[in-house]
């Protein structure tokens, strides 16, 4: 990030003011499950093409038929036209570059057999949107995918720059691609920051806006923030684990976020502390996580 680069914020004047209402998350069978059960000739041909594609060959053992059906449905609905290579791989999900109807998109595919699904449950339990969620891996992963979509929408409405959520089907999430022709956007920890003070002020404002909207990121660090070169903006990513302020562990998650962010910017030469950051983030309203 060169000298003079502007760290912009989303225009909050056009953002909705989120209330305390919470979306109900439905993890019942989707159209993708019905397509997978029916297995008509067109779907089987699509599945074979995807399995033969170089970027998906490694995933044949972890993508079930319903995952391929979810991709098929998103293609049918026009959200995805062509798949590219992987942008990132992880224990929970892989993210792929793809072409949407009129722009590049990122396709995040959560594994149904995610190895850390118990940790996922820790973030879901206590969230009022997921009361009564069963213990099956499939239900947890599907809820997690819908949760990330809901969290992105809520963050965007609060004026926080996040990848624009586009569509979801079962365990697949389509969202805005943040990057250039050369590849994905670099994470904050991967770039040289010319103006750490400005970057810190943007980060703490993002955290405060999230908090005012009733959300806490829960895993915020320099690895979950990227720099959008085209817009000159910082972008928060990976909001799947974000919890509401009413979650029983919300205070612990918020304090950890503040420690991570303050520690990073301290290493950039700023005189900041996690306590000061916590006070700033929670200052707009009385701290609801202490109720």
CSV table of C-alpha atoms in Angstrom, one decimal:
chain,number,residue,atom,x,y,z
A,1,UNK,CA,0.0,0.0,0.0
A,2,UNK,CA,1.8,3.0,-1.3
A,3,UNK,CA,2.2,6.5,0.1
A,4,UNK,CA,-1.1,8.5,-0.1
A,5,UNK,CA,-3.3,5.5,-0.5
A,6,UNK,CA,-6.8,6.3,0.9
A,7,UNK,CA,-8.3,3.8,3.4
A,8,UNK,CA,-11.9,4.5,2.6
A,9,UNK,CA,-15.0,3.4,4.5
A,10,UNK,CA,-18.3,2.3,3.0
A,11,UNK,CA,-20.7,5.2,2.8
A,12,UNK,CA,-22.7,4.8,6.0
A,13,UNK,CA,-25.2,7.4,4.9
A,14,UNK,CA,-26.9,4.9,2.6
A,15,UNK,CA,-26.6,2.0,5.1
A,16,UNK,CA,-29.6,0.7,6.9
A,17,UNK,CA,-29.7,1.0,10.7
A,18,UNK,CA,-29.9,-2.6,11.9
A,19,UNK,CA,-32.2,-3.3,14.7
A,20,UNK,CA,-32.2,-6.1,17.2
A,21,UNK,CA,-34.2,-8.5,15.0
A,22,UNK,CA,-32.5,-11.7,14.0
A,23,UNK,CA,-33.0,-13.9,11.0
A,24,UNK,CA,-34.3,-17.4,11.4
A,25,UNK,CA,-31.9,-19.9,9.8
A,26,UNK,CA,-33.5,-22.8,7.9
A,27,UNK,CA,-31.3,-25.9,7.5
A,28,UNK,CA,-34.0,-28.1,5.9
A,29,UNK,CA,-33.3,-29.7,2.5
A,30,UNK,CA,-32.8,-27.3,-0.4
A,31,UNK,CA,-33.3,-27.7,-4.1
A,32,UNK,CA,-29.8,-29.0,-4.3
A,33,UNK,CA,-30.7,-32.0,-2.1
A,34,UNK,CA,-33.7,-32.7,-4.4
A,35,UNK,CA,-31.5,-32.5,-7.5
A,36,UNK,CA,-29.0,-34.9,-6.0
A,37,UNK,CA,-31.7,-37.4,-5.2
A,38,UNK,CA,-33.3,-37.1,-8.6
A,39,UNK,CA,-29.9,-37.4,-10.5
A,40,UNK,CA,-31.2,-36.7,-14.0
A,41,UNK,CA,-28.9,-36.9,-17.0
A,42,UNK,CA,-28.0,-33.2,-17.1
A,43,UNK,CA,-26.9,-33.2,-13.5
A,44,UNK,CA,-24.8,-36.3,-13.9
A,45,UNK,CA,-23.1,-34.8,-16.9
A,46,UNK,CA,-22.4,-31.6,-15.0
A,47,UNK,CA,-21.0,-33.6,-12.0
A,48,UNK,CA,-18.7,-35.5,-14.2
A,49,UNK,CA,-17.4,-32.3,-15.9
A,50,UNK,CA,-16.7,-30.7,-12.5
A,51,UNK,CA,-15.0,-33.9,-11.1
A,52,UNK,CA,-12.7,-34.0,-14.2
A,53,UNK,CA,-11.8,-30.3,-13.9
A,54,UNK,CA,-8.2,-29.9,-12.6
A,55,UNK,CA,-9.2,-27.4,-9.9
A,56,UNK,CA,-11.7,-29.9,-8.4
A,57,UNK,CA,-10.0,-33.2,-8.7
A,58,UNK,CA,-8.5,-33.0,-5.2
A,59,UNK,CA,-11.9,-32.5,-3.8
A,60,UNK,CA,-13.7,-35.6,-5.1
A,61,UNK,CA,-13.3,-37.3,-1.7
A,62,UNK,CA,-14.9,-34.5,0.3
A,63,UNK,CA,-17.6,-33.1,-2.1
A,64,UNK,CA,-20.7,-35.2,-1.8
A,65,UNK,CA,-23.4,-35.4,-4.5
A,66,UNK,CA,-25.5,-32.6,-2.9
A,67,UNK,CA,-22.5,-30.3,-3.0
A,68,UNK,CA,-22.1,-30.9,-6.7
A,69,UNK,CA,-25.9,-30.4,-7.0
A,70,UNK,CA,-25.6,-27.0,-5.1
A,71,UNK,CA,-23.0,-25.9,-7.7
A,72,UNK,CA,-25.3,-27.1,-10.5
A,73,UNK,CA,-28.2,-25.1,-9.1
A,74,UNK,CA,-26.1,-22.0,-8.8
A,75,UNK,CA,-25.1,-22.4,-12.4
A,76,UNK,CA,-28.7,-22.9,-13.5
A,77,UNK,CA,-29.7,-19.8,-11.6
A,78,UNK,CA,-27.1,-17.7,-13.4
A,79,UNK,CA,-24.9,-16.9,-10.4
A,80,UNK,CA,-21.9,-18.8,-11.8
A,81,UNK,CA,-21.0,-19.3,-15.4
A,82,UNK,CA,-17.5,-20.7,-15.3
A,83,UNK,CA,-15.2,-22.0,-12.6
A,84,UNK,CA,-11.5,-21.0,-12.2
A,85,UNK,CA,-8.8,-22.1,-9.8
A,86,UNK,CA,-8.7,-22.2,-6.0
A,87,UNK,CA,-8.1,-18.9,-4.2
A,88,UNK,CA,-7.6,-20.5,-0.8
A,89,UNK,CA,-7.9,-23.8,0.9
A,90,UNK,CA,-8.6,-24.6,4.5
A,91,UNK,CA,-9.9,-27.2,7.0
A,92,UNK,CA,-13.4,-25.8,6.8
A,93,UNK,CA,-13.7,-24.6,3.2
A,94,UNK,CA,-12.1,-23.9,-0.1
A,95,UNK,CA,-12.7,-20.7,-2.0
A,96,UNK,CA,-12.6,-20.7,-5.8
A,97,UNK,CA,-12.4,-18.0,-8.4
A,98,UNK,CA,-15.3,-18.0,-10.8
A,99,UNK,CA,-17.1,-15.9,-13.4
A,100,UNK,CA,-20.6,-14.7,-12.6
A,101,UNK,CA,-23.2,-13.3,-14.9
A,102,UNK,CA,-21.4,-10.0,-15.3
A,103,UNK,CA,-18.4,-10.0,-13.0
A,104,UNK,CA,-15.9,-12.2,-11.2
A,105,UNK,CA,-17.1,-13.9,-8.1
A,106,UNK,CA,-15.7,-16.0,-5.3
A,107,UNK,CA,-17.3,-19.4,-4.6
A,108,UNK,CA,-16.8,-20.7,-1.0
A,109,UNK,CA,-17.5,-24.4,-0.6
A,110,UNK,CA,-17.8,-25.6,3.0
A,111,UNK,CA,-16.9,-29.3,3.6
A,112,UNK,CA,-19.7,-31.3,5.1
A,113,UNK,CA,-17.1,-33.5,6.9
A,114,UNK,CA,-15.3,-30.4,8.2
A,115,UNK,CA,-12.8,-31.6,10.8
A,116,UNK,CA,-13.5,-28.7,13.2
A,117,UNK,CA,-17.3,-28.8,13.2
A,118,UNK,CA,-17.3,-29.1,17.0
A,119,UNK,CA,-15.7,-25.7,17.1
A,120,UNK,CA,-18.4,-24.5,14.7
A,121,UNK,CA,-21.0,-25.5,17.2
A,122,UNK,CA,-19.2,-23.4,19.8
A,123,UNK,CA,-20.0,-20.3,17.7
A,124,UNK,CA,-23.5,-21.4,16.8
A,125,UNK,CA,-24.7,-22.4,20.3
A,126,UNK,CA,-26.1,-19.4,22.1
A,127,UNK,CA,-26.8,-17.5,18.9
A,128,UNK,CA,-30.6,-16.8,18.9
A,129,UNK,CA,-30.8,-17.5,15.2
A,130,UNK,CA,-29.8,-21.2,15.7
A,131,UNK,CA,-31.9,-22.3,18.6
A,132,UNK,CA,-32.9,-25.9,18.3
A,133,UNK,CA,-30.1,-26.7,15.8
A,134,UNK,CA,-29.4,-30.5,15.7
A,135,UNK,CA,-26.1,-32.1,16.2
A,136,UNK,CA,-25.7,-33.6,12.7
A,137,UNK,CA,-22.6,-32.4,10.8
A,138,UNK,CA,-24.7,-31.5,7.8
A,139,UNK,CA,-27.0,-29.3,9.8
A,140,UNK,CA,-24.1,-27.5,11.5
A,141,UNK,CA,-22.3,-26.8,8.2
A,142,UNK,CA,-25.4,-25.7,6.4
A,143,UNK,CA,-26.2,-23.4,9.3
A,144,UNK,CA,-22.7,-22.0,9.2
A,145,UNK,CA,-23.0,-21.2,5.5
A,146,UNK,CA,-26.3,-19.4,5.9
A,147,UNK,CA,-24.8,-17.7,9.0
A,148,UNK,CA,-22.0,-16.2,7.0
A,149,UNK,CA,-24.4,-14.9,4.4
A,150,UNK,CA,-26.6,-13.3,7.1
A,151,UNK,CA,-23.5,-11.8,8.8
A,152,UNK,CA,-22.2,-10.4,5.6
A,153,UNK,CA,-25.5,-8.7,4.9
A,154,UNK,CA,-25.7,-7.3,8.4
A,155,UNK,CA,-22.1,-6.0,8.2
A,156,UNK,CA,-22.8,-4.4,4.9
A,157,UNK,CA,-25.9,-2.7,6.1
A,158,UNK,CA,-23.9,-1.3,9.0
A,159,UNK,CA,-21.5,0.4,6.6
A,160,UNK,CA,-18.6,-2.1,7.0
A,161,UNK,CA,-16.7,-3.0,3.8
A,162,UNK,CA,-17.1,-6.8,3.3
A,163,UNK,CA,-17.4,-8.9,0.2
A,164,UNK,CA,-20.9,-8.4,-1.2
A,165,UNK,CA,-22.9,-11.6,-0.5
A,166,UNK,CA,-24.6,-12.8,-3.7
A,167,UNK,CA,-26.2,-16.2,-3.2
A,168,UNK,CA,-26.1,-19.3,-1.2
A,169,UNK,CA,-27.2,-22.9,-1.9
A,170,UNK,CA,-26.8,-25.5,0.8
A,171,UNK,CA,-23.0,-25.5,1.7
A,172,UNK,CA,-21.9,-23.1,-1.1
A,173,UNK,CA,-21.7,-19.3,-0.8
A,174,UNK,CA,-21.2,-17.0,-3.8
A,175,UNK,CA,-19.8,-13.6,-3.0
A,176,UNK,CA,-17.9,-10.7,-4.5
A,177,UNK,CA,-14.4,-11.4,-5.7
A,178,UNK,CA,-11.8,-9.1,-4.0
A,179,UNK,CA,-8.7,-9.1,-6.0
A,180,UNK,CA,-7.0,-8.2,-9.3
A,181,UNK,CA,-6.0,-10.0,-12.5
A,182,UNK,CA,-2.9,-11.2,-10.7
A,183,UNK,CA,-4.8,-13.0,-8.0
A,184,UNK,CA,-6.7,-12.6,-4.7
A,185,UNK,CA,-6.3,-9.5,-2.6
A,186,UNK,CA,-3.4,-9.6,-0.2
A,187,UNK,CA,-4.1,-9.9,3.6
A,188,UNK,CA,-3.2,-7.0,5.8
A,189,UNK,CA,-0.3,-9.0,7.3
A,190,UNK,CA,1.1,-9.5,3.7
A,191,UNK,CA,1.5,-5.9,2.7
A,192,UNK,CA,3.6,-3.0,3.8
A,193,UNK,CA,1.5,-0.4,5.5
A,194,UNK,CA,2.7,3.2,4.7
A,195,UNK,CA,0.1,4.8,7.1
A,196,UNK,CA,-0.6,2.5,10.0
A,197,UNK,CA,-2.5,5.2,11.9
A,198,UNK,CA,-5.1,5.6,9.2
A,199,UNK,CA,-5.4,1.8,8.8
A,200,UNK,CA,-5.9,1.4,12.5
A,201,UNK,CA,-8.6,4.1,12.6
A,202,UNK,CA,-10.5,2.3,9.8
A,203,UNK,CA,-10.2,-1.1,11.6
A,204,UNK,CA,-11.5,0.2,14.9
A,205,UNK,CA,-14.3,2.0,13.1
A,206,UNK,CA,-15.3,-1.2,11.4
A,207,UNK,CA,-15.2,-3.0,14.7
A,208,UNK,CA,-17.4,-0.4,16.3
A,209,UNK,CA,-19.9,-0.4,13.4
A,210,UNK,CA,-20.1,-4.2,13.7
A,211,UNK,CA,-20.7,-4.0,17.4
A,212,UNK,CA,-23.3,-1.3,17.0
A,213,UNK,CA,-25.1,-3.7,14.6
A,214,UNK,CA,-25.0,-6.4,17.2
A,215,UNK,CA,-22.1,-8.5,15.7
A,216,UNK,CA,-18.7,-9.4,16.9
A,217,UNK,CA,-16.3,-10.9,14.3
A,218,UNK,CA,-14.8,-13.5,16.7
A,219,UNK,CA,-11.7,-14.2,14.7
A,220,UNK,CA,-10.4,-10.8,13.7
A,221,UNK,CA,-6.7,-10.4,13.0
A,222,UNK,CA,-4.4,-9.2,10.1
A,223,UNK,CA,-5.2,-12.6,8.4
A,224,UNK,CA,-9.0,-11.8,8.1
A,225,UNK,CA,-8.6,-8.4,6.6
A,226,UNK,CA,-7.6,-7.8,2.9
A,227,UNK,CA,-6.6,-4.7,1.0
A,228,UNK,CA,-8.7,-4.0,-2.1
A,229,UNK,CA,-6.2,-2.3,-4.5
A,230,UNK,CA,-9.0,-1.1,-6.9
A,231,UNK,CA,-10.9,0.8,-4.2
A,232,UNK,CA,-8.0,1.5,-1.8
A,233,UNK,CA,-10.1,0.0,1.0
A,234,UNK,CA,-9.6,-2.5,3.8
A,235,UNK,CA,-12.1,-5.3,3.6
A,236,UNK,CA,-13.1,-7.7,6.4
A,237,UNK,CA,-13.5,-11.3,5.4
A,238,UNK,CA,-14.4,-14.7,6.9
A,239,UNK,CA,-17.5,-13.7,8.9
A,240,UNK,CA,-18.8,-17.2,9.2
A,241,UNK,CA,-17.9,-17.4,12.9
A,242,UNK,CA,-19.2,-13.9,13.8
A,243,UNK,CA,-21.6,-14.0,16.7
A,244,UNK,CA,-24.3,-11.7,18.1
A,245,UNK,CA,-23.6,-9.6,21.2
A,246,UNK,CA,-26.1,-11.9,23.0
A,247,UNK,CA,-23.9,-15.0,22.5
A,248,UNK,CA,-22.7,-16.3,25.9
A,249,UNK,CA,-19.0,-16.0,24.8
A,250,UNK,CA,-19.4,-12.7,22.9
A,251,UNK,CA,-17.3,-10.7,25.5
A,252,UNK,CA,-14.5,-13.2,25.3
A,253,UNK,CA,-14.5,-13.1,21.5
A,254,UNK,CA,-14.6,-9.3,21.4
A,255,UNK,CA,-11.7,-9.0,23.9
A,256,UNK,CA,-9.7,-11.5,21.8
A,257,UNK,CA,-10.4,-9.5,18.6
A,258,UNK,CA,-9.2,-6.3,20.4
A,259,UNK,CA,-6.0,-8.0,21.5
A,260,UNK,CA,-5.2,-9.3,18.1
A,261,UNK,CA,-5.8,-6.0,16.3
A,262,UNK,CA,-4.0,-3.9,18.9
A,263,UNK,CA,-1.1,-6.3,18.9
A,264,UNK,CA,-0.7,-6.1,15.1
A,265,UNK,CA,-0.8,-2.3,15.0
A,266,UNK,CA,1.6,-2.1,18.0
A,267,UNK,CA,4.1,-4.1,15.9
A,268,UNK,CA,3.5,-1.4,13.2
A,269,UNK,CA,4.8,1.2,15.7
A,270,UNK,CA,1.6,2.6,17.1
A,271,UNK,CA,1.0,3.3,20.8
A,272,UNK,CA,-2.3,1.4,21.1
A,273,UNK,CA,-3.7,-1.0,23.7
A,274,UNK,CA,-6.4,-3.6,23.6
A,275,UNK,CA,-8.2,-1.9,26.5
A,276,UNK,CA,-8.3,1.4,24.6
A,277,UNK,CA,-9.6,-0.3,21.6
A,278,UNK,CA,-12.2,-2.2,23.5
A,279,UNK,CA,-13.5,1.1,25.1
A,280,UNK,CA,-13.7,2.7,21.6
A,281,UNK,CA,-15.6,-0.2,20.1
A,282,UNK,CA,-18.1,-0.4,22.9
A,283,UNK,CA,-18.5,3.3,23.4
A,284,UNK,CA,-21.5,4.1,21.1
A,285,UNK,CA,-24.0,2.3,23.3
A,286,UNK,CA,-24.0,0.6,26.7
A,287,UNK,CA,-22.2,-2.8,26.4
A,288,UNK,CA,-25.0,-5.3,25.6
A,289,UNK,CA,-22.7,-8.3,26.0
A,290,UNK,CA,-22.6,-7.6,29.8
A,291,UNK,CA,-26.4,-7.9,30.1
